[in-house]
Coordinates of C-alpha atoms and ligand atoms in Angstrom, one line a residue:
X7 CA -13.6 -15.2 11.2
X8 CA -14.4 -11.5 11.5
X9 CA -12.1 -8.8 10.1
X10 CA -12.3 -5.1 10.7
X11 CA -10.8 -2.9 7.9
X12 CA -10.0 0.8 8.1
X13 CA -9.7 2.5 4.7
X14 CA -11.7 -0.4 3.2
X15 CA -13.3 1.8 0.6
X16 CA -10.0 2.7 -1.1
X17 CA -7.9 1.2 -3.9
X18 CA -6.5 -1.7 -1.8
X19 CA -9.3 -2.0 0.7
X20 CA -12.1 -2.5 -1.9
X21 CA -10.5 -5.5 -3.6
X22 CA -9.3 -6.9 -0.3
X23 CA -12.9 -6.7 1.0
X24 CA -14.3 -8.5 -2.1
X25 CA -11.6 -11.2 -1.8
X26 CA -12.2 -11.8 2.0
X27 CA -15.9 -12.0 1.4
X28 CA -15.4 -14.6 -1.3
X29 CA -13.3 -16.7 1.1
X30 CA -16.1 -16.7 3.7
X31 CA -14.8 -14.0 6.1
X32 CA -17.1 -11.5 7.7
X33 CA -16.0 -7.9 7.1
X34 CA -16.7 -5.0 9.3
X35 CA -15.3 -1.7 8.1
X36 CA -14.8 1.8 9.4
X37 CA -15.3 4.7 7.1
X38 CA -15.1 8.5 7.6
X39 CA -17.8 9.0 5.0
X40 CA -21.3 8.2 6.2
X41 CA -22.5 7.8 2.6
X42 CA -20.2 4.8 2.2
X43 CA -21.8 2.9 5.1
X44 CA -23.5 -0.3 3.8
X45 CA -24.9 -3.3 5.5
X46 CA -25.1 -6.6 3.7
X47 CA -24.5 -10.3 4.3
X48 CA -21.2 -10.6 6.2
X49 CA -20.4 -7.0 5.2
X50 CA -21.1 -4.1 7.7
X51 CA -20.0 -0.5 7.6
X52 CA -19.5 1.7 10.6
X53 CA -18.7 5.4 11.0
X54 CA -15.5 6.6 12.6
X55 CA -13.8 9.9 12.4
X56 CA -10.4 10.0 14.2
X57 CA -10.2 13.8 13.8
X58 CA -13.4 14.1 15.8
X59 CA -12.7 11.2 18.2
X60 CA -15.8 9.5 16.9
X61 CA -15.9 5.7 16.7
X62 CA -19.0 3.4 16.4
X63 CA -18.0 0.8 18.9
X64 CA -20.4 -1.8 17.4
X65 CA -17.7 -2.2 14.7
X66 CA -15.5 -4.1 17.2
X67 CA -18.1 -6.8 18.1
X68 CA -16.6 -10.2 17.5
X69 CA -13.6 -8.9 15.6
X70 CA -10.5 -11.2 15.4
X71 CA -8.2 -9.2 13.1
X72 CA -7.9 -5.5 12.2
X73 CA -6.5 -4.6 8.8
X74 CA -5.4 -0.9 9.0
X75 CA -5.3 0.8 5.6
X76 CA -6.6 4.3 6.5
X77 CA -4.6 7.3 5.3
X78 CA -5.0 10.3 3.0
X79 CA -3.5 9.7 -0.5
X80 CA 0.2 10.5 -1.0
X81 CA -0.3 11.1 -4.7
X82 CA -1.8 14.6 -4.1
X83 CA 0.6 17.6 -4.5
X84 CA 3.0 17.7 -1.5
X85 CA 2.0 21.1 -0.3
X86 CA 2.6 21.8 3.4
X87 CA -1.2 21.4 4.0
X88 CA -1.5 18.1 2.1
X89 CA 1.6 16.7 3.8
X90 CA 0.2 17.5 7.2
X91 CA -3.0 15.7 6.2
X92 CA -1.0 12.7 5.1
X93 CA 0.7 12.6 8.5
X94 CA -2.4 13.3 10.6
X95 CA -4.7 10.8 8.8
X96 CA -2.1 8.1 9.5
X97 CA -0.6 8.9 12.9
X98 CA -3.8 10.3 14.6
X99 CA -6.0 7.5 13.2
X100 CA -3.6 4.9 14.5
X101 CA -3.3 6.5 17.9
X102 CA -7.1 6.8 18.1
X103 CA -7.5 3.1 17.1
X104 CA -4.9 2.1 19.8
X105 CA -6.6 4.2 22.5
X106 CA -10.1 2.8 21.6
X107 CA -8.8 -0.8 21.9
X108 CA -7.0 0.0 25.1
X109 CA -10.2 1.3 26.7
X110 CA -12.7 -1.2 25.3
X111 CA -13.4 -4.9 25.8
X112 CA -12.5 -6.7 22.6
X113 CA -11.1 -10.0 21.2
X114 CA -8.7 -8.6 18.6
X115 CA -5.7 -10.9 18.3
X116 CA -3.8 -9.4 15.3
X117 CA -3.3 -6.1 13.5
X118 CA -2.1 -6.0 9.9
X119 CA -0.9 -2.6 8.7
X120 CA -0.3 -1.2 5.2
X121 CA 3.2 0.1 5.4
X122 CA 5.3 1.2 2.5
X123 CA 8.8 0.6 0.9
X124 CA 9.1 4.4 0.9
X125 CA 10.7 3.8 4.3
X126 CA 13.9 2.6 2.6
X127 CA 16.7 4.9 1.4
X128 CA 16.9 5.7 -2.3
X129 CA 19.7 3.6 -3.7
X130 CA 20.5 2.0 -7.1
X131 CA 22.4 -1.0 -5.7
X132 CA 21.6 -1.7 -2.1
X133 CA 19.1 -4.5 -1.6
X134 CA 16.7 -3.8 1.3
X135 CA 15.7 -6.6 3.6
X136 CA 13.1 -5.9 6.3
X137 CA 15.9 -5.2 8.8
X138 CA 17.6 -2.6 6.6
X139 CA 18.9 0.3 8.6
X140 CA 19.2 2.5 5.6
X141 CA 16.1 4.6 6.1
X142 CA 15.0 7.4 3.8
X143 CA 15.8 10.7 5.5
X144 CA 13.1 12.7 3.7
X145 CA 9.3 13.1 4.1
X146 CA 8.2 9.6 3.1
X147 CA 10.8 7.8 5.2
X148 CA 9.9 9.9 8.2
X149 CA 6.2 9.4 7.7
X150 CA 6.5 5.6 7.4
X151 CA 8.9 5.3 10.3
X152 CA 6.5 7.3 12.6
X153 CA 3.5 5.3 11.3
X154 CA 5.2 1.9 11.9
X155 CA 6.2 3.0 15.5
X156 CA 2.6 3.8 16.3
X157 CA 1.4 0.5 14.9
X158 CA 4.0 -1.5 16.9
X159 CA 2.5 -0.1 20.1
X160 CA -0.5 -2.5 19.7
X161 CA 1.9 -5.2 20.9
X162 CA 1.6 -3.6 24.3
X163 CA -2.1 -4.6 24.2
X164 CA -1.2 -8.2 23.5
X165 CA -2.0 -7.9 19.8
X166 CA 0.3 -9.5 17.2
X167 CA 1.4 -6.8 14.7
X168 CA 2.2 -7.6 11.1
X169 CA 3.3 -4.8 8.9
X170 CA 3.4 -5.2 5.1
X171 CA 5.8 -2.8 3.4
X172 CA 4.0 -2.4 0.1
X173 CA 5.8 -1.6 -3.2
X174 CA 4.3 -0.1 -6.3
X175 CA 0.9 -1.7 -6.7
X176 CA 0.1 -2.6 -10.3
X177 CA -3.6 -2.7 -11.2
X178 CA -5.4 -2.2 -14.5
X179 CA -7.5 0.9 -13.6
X180 CA -6.0 2.5 -10.6
X181 CA -2.6 3.4 -9.1
X182 CA 0.6 3.9 -11.1
X183 CA 0.1 1.6 -14.1
X184 CA -2.7 3.6 -16.0
X185 CA -0.5 6.7 -15.6
X186 CA 2.4 4.9 -17.3
X187 CA 0.2 3.3 -20.0
X188 CA -1.7 6.5 -21.0
X189 CA 1.3 8.4 -22.5
X190 CA 2.6 5.3 -24.3
X191 CA -0.8 4.7 -25.9
X192 CA -0.9 8.3 -26.9
X193 CA 2.6 8.1 -28.5
X194 CA 4.4 10.5 -26.1
X195 CA 5.6 7.8 -23.7
X196 CA 9.1 8.1 -22.4
X197 CA 11.4 6.7 -19.7
X198 CA 11.2 8.8 -16.6
X199 CA 14.4 10.2 -15.1
X200 CA 17.6 8.2 -15.6
X201 CA 15.7 5.0 -16.3
X202 CA 18.2 3.2 -14.0
X203 CA 16.0 3.6 -10.9
X204 CA 14.6 0.3 -9.5
X205 CA 10.9 -0.2 -9.0
X206 CA 9.9 -2.9 -6.5
X207 CA 6.3 -3.7 -7.5
X208 CA 3.5 -6.1 -6.8
X209 CA 0.4 -7.1 -8.7
X210 CA -2.7 -6.0 -6.8
X211 CA -4.0 -9.6 -6.8
X212 CA -0.8 -10.9 -5.1
X213 CA -1.0 -8.1 -2.5
X214 CA -4.6 -9.0 -1.6
X215 CA -3.6 -12.7 -1.4
X216 CA -0.7 -11.7 0.9
X217 CA -3.0 -9.8 3.3
X218 CA -5.2 -12.9 3.5
X219 CA -2.1 -15.1 3.9
X220 CA -1.0 -12.9 6.8
X221 CA -4.4 -13.5 8.4
X222 CA -4.7 -17.2 7.8
X223 CA -1.0 -17.8 8.8
X224 CA -1.0 -15.4 11.7
X225 CA 2.1 -13.6 10.4
X226 CA 3.8 -11.3 12.9
X227 CA 6.6 -8.8 12.2
X228 CA 7.5 -6.8 9.1
X229 CA 7.3 -8.3 5.6
X230 CA 8.1 -6.7 2.2
X231 CA 5.1 -6.9 -0.1
X232 CA 7.0 -6.8 -3.4
X233 CA 7.4 -9.4 -6.1
X234 CA 10.7 -11.3 -6.2
X235 CA 11.8 -9.5 -9.4
X236 CA 12.2 -5.7 -9.2
X237 CA 12.8 -4.0 -12.5
X238 CA 14.3 -0.7 -13.7
X239 CA 12.2 2.1 -15.0
X240 CA 13.6 1.6 -18.4
X241 CA 12.7 -2.1 -18.4
X242 CA 9.2 -1.3 -17.3
X243 CA 8.6 1.2 -20.0
X244 CA 10.1 -1.0 -22.7
X245 CA 8.0 -4.0 -21.5
X246 CA 4.9 -1.8 -21.7
X247 CA 5.8 -0.6 -25.1
X248 CA 6.2 -4.2 -26.3
X249 CA 2.9 -5.4 -24.8
X250 CA 1.0 -2.4 -26.0
X251 CA 2.7 -2.7 -29.4
X252 CA 3.4 1.1 -29.4
X253 CA 6.6 2.9 -30.1
X254 CA 8.4 5.1 -27.5
X255 CA 9.6 8.1 -29.5
X256 CA 11.0 10.2 -26.7
X257 CA 14.1 8.6 -25.1
X258 CA 13.6 10.0 -21.6
X259 CA 12.2 12.8 -19.5
X260 CA 15.1 14.2 -17.4
X261 CA 14.8 14.2 -13.6
X262 CA 15.3 18.0 -13.5
X263 CA 12.1 18.4 -15.6
X264 CA 10.1 15.9 -13.4
X265 CA 11.3 17.9 -10.4
X266 CA 9.9 21.0 -12.0
X267 CA 6.5 19.4 -12.7
X268 CA 6.0 17.3 -9.6
X269 CA 8.1 19.1 -7.0
X270 CA 9.2 17.0 -4.0
X271 CA 6.8 14.3 -5.1
X272 CA 9.1 13.5 -8.1
X273 CA 10.7 10.9 -5.8
X274 CA 7.7 8.7 -6.3
X275 CA 8.8 8.1 -9.9
X276 CA 12.5 8.8 -9.8
X277 CA 13.3 7.2 -6.5
X278 CA 15.0 3.8 -6.5
X279 CA 14.4 1.0 -4.0
X280 CA 15.6 -2.6 -4.6
X281 CA 13.5 -4.5 -2.1
X282 CA 13.9 -8.2 -1.3
X283 CA 10.9 -10.5 -1.0
X284 CA 13.0 -13.3 0.5
X285 CA 11.4 -13.2 4.0
X286 CA 7.9 -13.2 2.5
X287 CA 8.8 -16.2 0.3
X288 CA 10.4 -18.0 3.2
X289 CA 7.2 -17.5 5.1
X290 CA 5.7 -19.8 2.4
X291 CA 3.9 -17.2 0.3
X292 CA 3.7 -18.0 -3.4
X293 CA 3.3 -15.1 -5.9
X294 CA 0.9 -15.7 -8.7
X295 CA 2.7 -13.0 -10.7
X296 CA 6.4 -13.0 -9.8
X297 CA 7.6 -11.7 -13.2
X298 CA 6.7 -8.3 -14.6
X299 CA 5.9 -9.6 -18.0
X300 CA 3.3 -12.0 -16.5
X301 CA 1.8 -9.2 -14.4
X302 CA 1.6 -6.7 -17.3
X303 CA 0.2 -9.3 -19.7
X304 CA -2.5 -10.2 -17.2
X305 CA -3.4 -6.6 -16.5
X306 CA -3.3 -5.2 -20.0
X307 CA -4.7 -8.1 -22.0
Ligands
NAP402 N1 -1.6 1.9 -3.2 C1 -0.3 1.8 -3.0 O1 0.5 1.7 -4.0 C2 0.3 1.8 -1.6 C3 1.7 1.5 -1.5 C4 2.2 1.5 -0.2 C5 1.4 1.7 0.9 N2 0.1 2.0 0.7 C6 -0.7 2.3 1.9 O2 -1.9 1.5 2.0 C7 -3.0 2.2 2.5 C8 -4.2 2.0 1.5 O3 -3.7 2.5 0.2 P1 -4.8 2.8 -0.9 O4 -4.0 3.0 -2.2 O5 -5.9 1.8 -0.9 O6 -5.3 4.2 -0.4 P2 -6.7 5.0 -0.9 O7 -7.3 4.4 -2.1 O8 -6.3 6.4 -0.9 O9 -7.6 4.7 0.4 C9 -7.3 5.0 1.7 C10 -8.6 5.1 2.5 O10 -8.2 5.7 3.7 C11 -9.4 6.4 4.2 N3 -9.0 7.8 4.6 C12 -8.6 8.8 3.8 N4 -8.4 9.9 4.6 C13 -8.6 9.6 5.9 C14 -8.5 10.2 7.1 N5 -8.2 11.5 7.2 N6 -8.8 9.5 8.3 C15 -9.2 8.2 8.2 N7 -9.3 7.6 7.1 C16 -9.0 8.2 5.9 C17 -10.4 6.5 3.1 O11 -11.5 5.7 3.5 P3 -12.9 6.3 4.0 O12 -13.3 7.4 3.0 O13 -13.9 5.1 3.8 O14 -12.8 6.7 5.4 C18 -9.7 5.9 1.9 O15 -10.6 5.1 1.2 C19 -2.5 3.6 2.6 O16 -2.3 3.9 4.0 C20 -1.2 3.7 1.9 O17 -0.3 4.6 2.5 C21 -0.5 2.0 -0.5

C-alpha cells in the first residue's frame, strides 16, 4: 500500500514514516524544502509549495492514503505574523491539496489528518467526546475548527476522511516533555499555573500506531488521539520528580507570570482539556502506554 505524507519531515511525520516503512508500506512524501527530498527503497520525496501553487504530481502516482500533517509550528511566539503563518500553512495547504486532487486523476481512498484537542473549550471538569459542542473560542479553537472544515471537504471527492485530534505528544527528545524535564533536572522545576489543569496526553509511539491503525482499519470520522488516563499538571510534575529522583523546590509558577513570559501562548501549558479516548478504544485500538507512569518510565529510562 502506498501512503503520501505531507509534513513527513517533522516531529510526528519522521517517526510515522519509519514505522510505516518497517511495516512494509511505501511512503511518498511532500516537502516544501528541496534539501529534504530523498529517494530510497519504498521512500520517495517530492517537492510542493502551497504558497507558490507548486506540486510535483508524480507524488500522487499509485497513492491509496494521504496523511496530512503539514503546518507551521504553533510553539513559536504568537505574534500576528506567526499566527497568520500558522493559519496559512494549514488552511492554504489543505485547500491546495484538495484542489489538486479535484483536478487530477488519482486513486486516493482515504485522508487522515492531524487535528488537535486545542479545538475543545478550556474546562477543569467537562469531559470532551468527539461530538463535544464546547469549542474553544480563542485562536487555537478557531484555527482547528477552520482546518477540520477544510479537511472534511475531501469527502466531496469520494475520499473517506479520518481526523485524529491529537493531545500533548510525549517523546524523549522533542515536544513538551524535554521542556518539563529540563527545569526539574536543574533543580528549578515547578508546577505550572494552578496545577489543577488537565493534560490529555499520548505517547508518541501510541500516536504512530494509531495513525497506522486508522490506515489498516480504514477509520473514518473524528477520533481523539489521547491516552485513556489524562492527568493534572501537578500529577505530571510530581511523577516526573519521582522518576527523575529530583526534588521540586518551587511549589508553582503562577499563571499571571506565565502570561507575562508566554503571552497568549500560555494557554498551551495552563489550558485544561479532559479528553475522552472512549471512541478510539471502542474502535478496537489498544494503547501500549495507557498510564502516565508507564509512558514516562519508558521515555526517561
Ligand atoms: N506535536 C504535537 O504535539 C501535535 C499536537 C496536535 C496536533 N499536531 C499537528 O500535527 C501536525 C504535525 O505536527 P508536528 O509536531 O510533527 O509538526 P512539525 O514538527 O512542526 O512538522 C510539521 C511539518 O509541516 C511542514 N510545514 C511547515 N510549514 C509549512 C508550510 N508553510 N507549508 C507546508 N508545509 C509546512 C514541514 O515539513 P517540510 O519542511 O518537509 O515541508 C514540517 O516538517 C501539525 O499540523 C500539528 O498542528 C501536533
